[in-house]
Coordinates of C-alpha atoms and ligand atoms in Angstrom, one line a residue:
X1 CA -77.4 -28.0 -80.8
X2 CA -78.5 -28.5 -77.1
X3 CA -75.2 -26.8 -75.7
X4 CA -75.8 -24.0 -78.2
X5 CA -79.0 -23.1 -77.4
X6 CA -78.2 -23.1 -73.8
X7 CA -75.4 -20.3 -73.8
X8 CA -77.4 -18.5 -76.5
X9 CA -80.2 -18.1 -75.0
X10 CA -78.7 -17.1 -71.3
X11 CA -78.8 -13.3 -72.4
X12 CA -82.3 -13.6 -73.0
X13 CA -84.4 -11.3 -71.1
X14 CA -87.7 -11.6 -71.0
X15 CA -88.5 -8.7 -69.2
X16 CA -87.0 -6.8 -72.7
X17 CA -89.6 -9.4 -74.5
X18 CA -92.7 -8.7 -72.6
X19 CA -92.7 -4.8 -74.1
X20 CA -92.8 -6.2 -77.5
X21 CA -95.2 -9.2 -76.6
X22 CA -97.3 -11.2 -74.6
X23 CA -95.4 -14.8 -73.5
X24 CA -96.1 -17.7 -72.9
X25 CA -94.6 -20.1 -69.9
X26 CA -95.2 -22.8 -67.5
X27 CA -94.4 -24.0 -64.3
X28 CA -93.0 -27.3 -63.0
X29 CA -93.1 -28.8 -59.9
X30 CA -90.0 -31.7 -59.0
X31 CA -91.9 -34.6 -58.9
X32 CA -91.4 -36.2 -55.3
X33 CA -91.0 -39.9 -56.8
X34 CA -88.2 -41.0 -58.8
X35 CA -90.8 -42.7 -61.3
X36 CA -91.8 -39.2 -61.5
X37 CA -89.0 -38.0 -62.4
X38 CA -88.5 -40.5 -64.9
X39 CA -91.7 -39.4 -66.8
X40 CA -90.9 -35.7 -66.7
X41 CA -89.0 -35.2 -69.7
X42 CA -91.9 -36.6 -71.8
X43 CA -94.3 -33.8 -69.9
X44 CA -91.7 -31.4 -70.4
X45 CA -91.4 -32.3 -73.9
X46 CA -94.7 -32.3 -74.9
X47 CA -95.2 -28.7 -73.3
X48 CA -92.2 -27.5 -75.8
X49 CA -94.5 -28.5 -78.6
X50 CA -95.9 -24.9 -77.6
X51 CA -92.8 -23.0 -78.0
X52 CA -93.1 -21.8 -74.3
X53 CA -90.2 -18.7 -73.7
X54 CA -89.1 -20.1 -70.3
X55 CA -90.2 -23.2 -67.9
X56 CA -89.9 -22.3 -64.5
X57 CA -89.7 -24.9 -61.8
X58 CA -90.4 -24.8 -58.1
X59 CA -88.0 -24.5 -55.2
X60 CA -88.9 -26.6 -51.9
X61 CA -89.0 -24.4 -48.2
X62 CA -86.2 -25.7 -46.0
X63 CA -83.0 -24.3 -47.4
X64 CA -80.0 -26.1 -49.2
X65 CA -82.7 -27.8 -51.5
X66 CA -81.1 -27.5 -55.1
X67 CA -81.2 -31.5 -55.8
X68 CA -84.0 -32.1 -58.0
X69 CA -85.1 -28.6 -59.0
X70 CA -81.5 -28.5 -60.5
X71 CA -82.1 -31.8 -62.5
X72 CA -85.4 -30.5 -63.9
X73 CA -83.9 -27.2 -64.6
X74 CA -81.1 -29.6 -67.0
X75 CA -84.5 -31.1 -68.2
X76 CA -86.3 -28.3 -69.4
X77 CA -82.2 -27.0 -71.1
X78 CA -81.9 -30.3 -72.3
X79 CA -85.6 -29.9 -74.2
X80 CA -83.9 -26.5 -75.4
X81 CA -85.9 -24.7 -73.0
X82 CA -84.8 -21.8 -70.8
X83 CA -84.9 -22.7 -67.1
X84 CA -86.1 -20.0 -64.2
X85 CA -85.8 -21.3 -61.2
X86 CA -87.8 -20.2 -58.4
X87 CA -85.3 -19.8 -55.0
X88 CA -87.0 -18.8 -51.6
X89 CA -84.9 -17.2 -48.1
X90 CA -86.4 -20.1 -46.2
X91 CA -83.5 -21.4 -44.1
X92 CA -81.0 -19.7 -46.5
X93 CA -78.0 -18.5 -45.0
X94 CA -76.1 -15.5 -47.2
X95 CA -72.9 -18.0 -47.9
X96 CA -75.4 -20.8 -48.6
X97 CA -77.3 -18.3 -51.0
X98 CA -74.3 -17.7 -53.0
X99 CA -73.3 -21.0 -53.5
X100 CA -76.2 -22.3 -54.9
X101 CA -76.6 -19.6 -56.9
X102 CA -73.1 -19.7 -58.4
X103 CA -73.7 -23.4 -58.9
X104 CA -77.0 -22.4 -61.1
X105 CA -75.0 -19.7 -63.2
X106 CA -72.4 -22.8 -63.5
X107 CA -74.8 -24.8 -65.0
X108 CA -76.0 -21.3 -66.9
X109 CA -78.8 -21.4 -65.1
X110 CA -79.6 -17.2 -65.1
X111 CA -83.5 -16.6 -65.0
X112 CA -84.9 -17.0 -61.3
X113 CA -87.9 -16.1 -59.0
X114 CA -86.1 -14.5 -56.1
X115 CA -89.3 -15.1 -53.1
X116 CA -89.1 -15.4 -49.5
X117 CA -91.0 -18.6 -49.8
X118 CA -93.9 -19.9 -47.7
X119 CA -92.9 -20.8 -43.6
X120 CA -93.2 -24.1 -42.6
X121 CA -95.4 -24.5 -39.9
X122 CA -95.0 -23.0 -36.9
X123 CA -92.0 -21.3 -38.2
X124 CA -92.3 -17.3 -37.3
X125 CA -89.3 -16.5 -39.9
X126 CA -87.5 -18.0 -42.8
X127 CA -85.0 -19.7 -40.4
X128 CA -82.1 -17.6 -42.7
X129 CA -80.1 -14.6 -43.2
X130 CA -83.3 -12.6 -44.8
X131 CA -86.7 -12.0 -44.0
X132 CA -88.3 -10.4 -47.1
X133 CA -87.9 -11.2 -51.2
X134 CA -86.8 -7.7 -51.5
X135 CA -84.0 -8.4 -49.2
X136 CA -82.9 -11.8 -51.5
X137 CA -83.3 -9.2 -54.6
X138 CA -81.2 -6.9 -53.4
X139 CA -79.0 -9.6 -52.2
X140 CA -78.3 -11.1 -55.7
X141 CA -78.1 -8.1 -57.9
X142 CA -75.2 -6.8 -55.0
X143 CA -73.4 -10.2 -55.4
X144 CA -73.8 -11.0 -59.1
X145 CA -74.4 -7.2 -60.6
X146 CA -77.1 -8.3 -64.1
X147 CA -76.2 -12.1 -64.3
X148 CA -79.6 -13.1 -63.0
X149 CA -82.9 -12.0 -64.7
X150 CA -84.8 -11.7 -61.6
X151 CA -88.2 -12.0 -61.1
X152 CA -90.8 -11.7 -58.0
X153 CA -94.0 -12.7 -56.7
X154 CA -96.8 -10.6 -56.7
X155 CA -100.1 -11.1 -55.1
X156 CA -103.2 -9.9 -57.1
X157 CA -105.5 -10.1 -53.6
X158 CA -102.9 -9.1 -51.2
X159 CA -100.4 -11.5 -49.7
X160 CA -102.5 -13.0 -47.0
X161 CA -99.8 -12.1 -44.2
X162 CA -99.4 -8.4 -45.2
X163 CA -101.0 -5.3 -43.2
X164 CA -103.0 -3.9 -45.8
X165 CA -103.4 -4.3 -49.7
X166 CA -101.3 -0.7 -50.0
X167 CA -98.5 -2.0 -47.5
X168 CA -98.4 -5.5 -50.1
X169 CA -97.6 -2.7 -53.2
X170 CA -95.3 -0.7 -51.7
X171 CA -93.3 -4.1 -51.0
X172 CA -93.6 -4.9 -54.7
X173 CA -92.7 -1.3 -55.5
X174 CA -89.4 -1.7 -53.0
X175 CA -88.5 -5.2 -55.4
X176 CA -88.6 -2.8 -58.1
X177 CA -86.1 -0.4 -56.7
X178 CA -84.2 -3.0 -55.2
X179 CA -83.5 -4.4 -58.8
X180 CA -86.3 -7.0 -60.0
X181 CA -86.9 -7.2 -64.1
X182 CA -90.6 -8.6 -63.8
X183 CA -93.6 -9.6 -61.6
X184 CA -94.7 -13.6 -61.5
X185 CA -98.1 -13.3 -59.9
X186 CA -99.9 -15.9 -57.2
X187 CA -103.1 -17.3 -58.4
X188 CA -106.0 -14.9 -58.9
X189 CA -109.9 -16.5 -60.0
X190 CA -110.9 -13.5 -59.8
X191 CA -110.9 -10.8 -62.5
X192 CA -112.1 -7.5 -60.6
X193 CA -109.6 -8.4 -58.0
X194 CA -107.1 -8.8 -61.0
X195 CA -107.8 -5.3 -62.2
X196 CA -108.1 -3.5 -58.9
X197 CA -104.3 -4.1 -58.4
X198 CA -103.2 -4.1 -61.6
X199 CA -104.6 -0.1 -61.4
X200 CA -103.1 -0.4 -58.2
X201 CA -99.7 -1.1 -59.1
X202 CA -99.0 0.8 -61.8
X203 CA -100.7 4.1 -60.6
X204 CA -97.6 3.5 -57.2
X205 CA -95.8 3.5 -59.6
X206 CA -94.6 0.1 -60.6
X207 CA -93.3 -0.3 -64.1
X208 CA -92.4 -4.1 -64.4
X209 CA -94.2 -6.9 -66.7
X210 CA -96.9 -8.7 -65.4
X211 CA -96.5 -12.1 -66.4
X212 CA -99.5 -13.6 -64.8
X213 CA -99.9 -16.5 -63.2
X214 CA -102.8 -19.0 -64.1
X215 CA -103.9 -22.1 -61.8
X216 CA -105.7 -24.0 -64.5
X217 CA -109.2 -25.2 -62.3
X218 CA -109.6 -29.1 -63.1
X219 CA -110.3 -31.2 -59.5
X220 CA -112.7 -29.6 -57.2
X221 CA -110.6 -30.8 -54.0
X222 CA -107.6 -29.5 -55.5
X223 CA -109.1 -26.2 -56.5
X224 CA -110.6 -25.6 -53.2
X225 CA -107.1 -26.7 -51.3
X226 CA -105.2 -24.1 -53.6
X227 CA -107.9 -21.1 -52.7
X228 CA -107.8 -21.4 -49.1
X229 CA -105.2 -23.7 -47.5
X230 CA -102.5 -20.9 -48.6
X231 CA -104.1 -17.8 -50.2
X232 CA -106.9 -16.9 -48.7
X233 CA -108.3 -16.3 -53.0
X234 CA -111.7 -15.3 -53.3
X235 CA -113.9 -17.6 -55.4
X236 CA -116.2 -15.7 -57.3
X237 CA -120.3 -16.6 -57.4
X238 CA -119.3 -18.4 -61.0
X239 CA -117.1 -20.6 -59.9
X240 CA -118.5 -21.6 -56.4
X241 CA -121.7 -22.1 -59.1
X242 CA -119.5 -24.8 -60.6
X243 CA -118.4 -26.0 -57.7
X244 CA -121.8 -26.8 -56.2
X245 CA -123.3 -28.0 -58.9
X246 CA -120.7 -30.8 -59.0
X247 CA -120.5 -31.2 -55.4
X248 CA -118.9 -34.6 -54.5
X249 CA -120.9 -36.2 -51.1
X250 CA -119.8 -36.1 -48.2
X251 CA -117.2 -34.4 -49.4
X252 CA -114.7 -33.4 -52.4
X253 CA -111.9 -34.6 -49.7
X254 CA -113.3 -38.1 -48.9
X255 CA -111.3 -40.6 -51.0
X256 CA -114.0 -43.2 -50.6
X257 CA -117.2 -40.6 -51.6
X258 CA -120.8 -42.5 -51.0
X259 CA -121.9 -40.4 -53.9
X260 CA -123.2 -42.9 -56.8
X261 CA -122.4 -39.8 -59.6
X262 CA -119.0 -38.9 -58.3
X263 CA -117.1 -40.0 -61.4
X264 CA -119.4 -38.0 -63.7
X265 CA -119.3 -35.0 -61.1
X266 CA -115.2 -35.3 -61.1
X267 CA -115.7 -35.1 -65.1
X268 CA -118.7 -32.5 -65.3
X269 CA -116.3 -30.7 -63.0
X270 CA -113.3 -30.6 -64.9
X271 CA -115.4 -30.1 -68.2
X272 CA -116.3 -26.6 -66.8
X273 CA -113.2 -25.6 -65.0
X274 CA -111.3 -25.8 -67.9
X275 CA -114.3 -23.5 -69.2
X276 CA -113.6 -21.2 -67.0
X277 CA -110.0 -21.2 -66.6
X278 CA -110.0 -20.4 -71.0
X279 CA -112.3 -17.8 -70.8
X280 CA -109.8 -16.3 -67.8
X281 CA -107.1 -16.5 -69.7
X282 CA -108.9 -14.5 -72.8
X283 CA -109.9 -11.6 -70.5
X284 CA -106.2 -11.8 -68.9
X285 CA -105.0 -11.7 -73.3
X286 CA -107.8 -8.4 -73.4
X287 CA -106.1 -6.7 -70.6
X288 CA -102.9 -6.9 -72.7
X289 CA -100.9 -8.1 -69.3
X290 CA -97.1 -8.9 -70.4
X291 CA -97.6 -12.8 -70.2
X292 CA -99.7 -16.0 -69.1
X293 CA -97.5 -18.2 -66.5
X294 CA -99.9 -21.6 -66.8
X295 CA -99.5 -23.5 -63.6
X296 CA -99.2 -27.1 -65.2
X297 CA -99.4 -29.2 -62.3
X298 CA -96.9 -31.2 -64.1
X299 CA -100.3 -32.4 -66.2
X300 CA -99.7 -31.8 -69.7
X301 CA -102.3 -33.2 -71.3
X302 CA -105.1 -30.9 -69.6
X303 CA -102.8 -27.5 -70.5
X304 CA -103.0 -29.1 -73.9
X305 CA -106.0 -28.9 -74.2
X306 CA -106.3 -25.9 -72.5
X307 CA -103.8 -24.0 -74.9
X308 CA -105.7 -26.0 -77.9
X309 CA -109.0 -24.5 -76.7
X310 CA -107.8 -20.8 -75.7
X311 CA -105.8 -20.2 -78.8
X312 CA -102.9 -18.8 -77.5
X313 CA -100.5 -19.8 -79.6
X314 CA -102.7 -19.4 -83.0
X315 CA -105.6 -16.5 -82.0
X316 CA -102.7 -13.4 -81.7
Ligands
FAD401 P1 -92.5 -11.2 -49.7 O1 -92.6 -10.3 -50.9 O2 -91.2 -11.1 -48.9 O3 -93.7 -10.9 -48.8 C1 -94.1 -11.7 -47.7 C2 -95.0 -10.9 -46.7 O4 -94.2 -10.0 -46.0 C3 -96.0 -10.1 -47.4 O5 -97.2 -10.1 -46.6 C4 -95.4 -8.7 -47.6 O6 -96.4 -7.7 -47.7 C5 -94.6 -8.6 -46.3 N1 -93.4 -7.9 -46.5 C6 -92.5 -8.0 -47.4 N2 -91.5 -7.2 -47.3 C7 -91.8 -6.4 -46.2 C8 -91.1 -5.4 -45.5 N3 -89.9 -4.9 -45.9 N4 -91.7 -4.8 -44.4 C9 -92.9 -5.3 -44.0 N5 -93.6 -6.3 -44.6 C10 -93.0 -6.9 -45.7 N6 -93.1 -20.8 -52.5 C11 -92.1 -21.7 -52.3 O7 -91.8 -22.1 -51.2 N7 -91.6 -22.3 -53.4 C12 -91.9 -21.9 -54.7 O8 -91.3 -22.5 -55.7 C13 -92.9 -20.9 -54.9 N8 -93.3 -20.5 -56.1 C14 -94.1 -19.4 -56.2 C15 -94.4 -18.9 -57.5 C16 -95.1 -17.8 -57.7 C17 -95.4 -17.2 -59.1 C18 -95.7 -17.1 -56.5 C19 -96.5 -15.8 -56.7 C20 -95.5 -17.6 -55.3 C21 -94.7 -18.8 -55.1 N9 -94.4 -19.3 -53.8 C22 -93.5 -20.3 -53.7 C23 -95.1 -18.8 -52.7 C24 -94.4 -17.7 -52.0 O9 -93.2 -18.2 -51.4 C25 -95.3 -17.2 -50.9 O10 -96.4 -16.5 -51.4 C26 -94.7 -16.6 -49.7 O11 -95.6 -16.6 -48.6 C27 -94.3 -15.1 -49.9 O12 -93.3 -15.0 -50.8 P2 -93.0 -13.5 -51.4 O13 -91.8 -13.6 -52.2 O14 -94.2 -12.9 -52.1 O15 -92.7 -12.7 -50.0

């Protein structure tokens, strides 16, 4: 049955799905621990009691790193689950590209997210053959014509290293021509920002899906890492509001806090986070975007409840 609904399901294309209705996916991260990746299949499993469409799962920077996004890709087959896996230019050479690619369509693995992936730091390129994700895209559909759905990243604020917000569009526009099927967006707390580009894109004319990308909020530390270690993501008043008011002394950072309430404050926290993250994903349902991509943190009782709480898969 497994086998079966592995090579059924590879002609799946979600991109096709999305015009008919809105999905529902996650996304993995390989845990770093073996112990981790011992408990995996039971997240994994628990997350197909939502009848996700696809799974994706994370691709390390540094090139030649198939090892355990491979394995959780089998995972999330073996829970008869479509795999995408994310795949970044980062110390990617064209040969090396094309092997591990071939070696994911071997294991008929056929949805990915074709990125450039973050630099390492003090890297000034992606230490390969391409620079951009549009180069990667046009890469794979030259080499392997319509084996691979192919997605891409899109940034709802702007990638934080592009010239201007209209220079960031035209790129997604150019992995559009180049070939793309959909956009996987970067996290966005921000709704006006949401809808400035969404107008944005599709007035420069980019057709794809939006299957949007949602960073459940749950850990203040965490949340405020994820805004501006990477993205430079605005935080609007409501959520700095819940931020405040939970505010762990000294800080949300210190491991070994002086604040008496800080348990509570990590639960209070969390309480309204999740708050906020459901009534995000209701306005991104109003919009009528293509598909909600949860972030799971590989934390499946919290998207439970989540999911639970939003009604995704019971309010249509
Ligand atoms: P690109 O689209 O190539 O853009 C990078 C920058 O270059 C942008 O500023 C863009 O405006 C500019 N640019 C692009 N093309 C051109 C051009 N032709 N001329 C001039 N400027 C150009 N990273 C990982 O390492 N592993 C992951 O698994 C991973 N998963 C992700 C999942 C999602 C849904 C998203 C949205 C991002 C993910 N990332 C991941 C992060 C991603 O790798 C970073 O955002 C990275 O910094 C940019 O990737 P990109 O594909 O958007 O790059």
């Amino acid at each position: 049955m497994k086998a079966e609904v592995t090579s059924a399901m590879a002609q799946i294309k979600f991109s096709t799905m999305m015009k008919e209705k809105q999905l529902l996916s996650f996304e993995l991260f390989p845990p770093k621990t073996d112990k981790g990746m011992e408990n995996l299949p039971v997240t994994i499993e628990h997350l197909c009691e939502f009848r996700p469409e696809y799974i994706s799962c994370t691709y390390g920077a540094g090139g030649a790193n198939v090892g355990r996004n491979m394995d959780v890709c089998k995972m999330i087959q073996n829970a008869g689950t479509i795999p995408v896996t994310h795949f970044t230019c980062i110390g990617n050479t064209r040969e090396g590209i094309r092997d591990q690619l071939k070696m994911y369509l071997d294991h008929g693995i056929d949805h990915m997210l074709a990125l450039r992936g973050d630099l390492p730091f003090g890297w000034t390129g992606t230490g390969g053959d391409f620079k951009y994700a549009t180069d990667l895209v046009a890469f794979v559909r030259k080499e392997f014509g319509d084996k691979f759905e192919i997605a891409v990243g899109g940034s709802p604020e702007g990638h934080i290293a592009s010239r201007s917000f209209e220079t960031d569009i035209a790129v997604l526009k150019q992995k559009q021509d180049n070939g793309a099927d959909y956009v996987m967006t970067q996290l966005c707390w921000d709704m006006e920002q949401f809808k400035r580009w969404l107008d944005a894109i599709r007035k420069a004319g980019v057709t794809l899906p939006v299957d949007v990308g949602v960073m459940p909020i749950l850990d203040e530390a965490a949340t405020i890492n994820m805004a501006l270690s990477r993205n430079a993501c605005v935080m609007p008043r409501e959520l700095c509001k819940i931020i405040s008011k939970n505010w762990i002394f000294p800080n949300p950072f210190e491991k070994d806090p002086f604040d008496v309430a800080a348990e509570q404050k990590r639960a209070d926290f969390k309480k309204a986070g999740m708050e906020y993250t459901i009534r995000q994903i209701d306005e991104y349902r109003a919009l009528g975007v293509n598909g909600i991509h949860l972030y799971v943190l590989n934390k499946w009782k919290d998207v439970t409840e989540i999911i639970n709480e939003s009604g995704i898969r019971t309010i249509v």
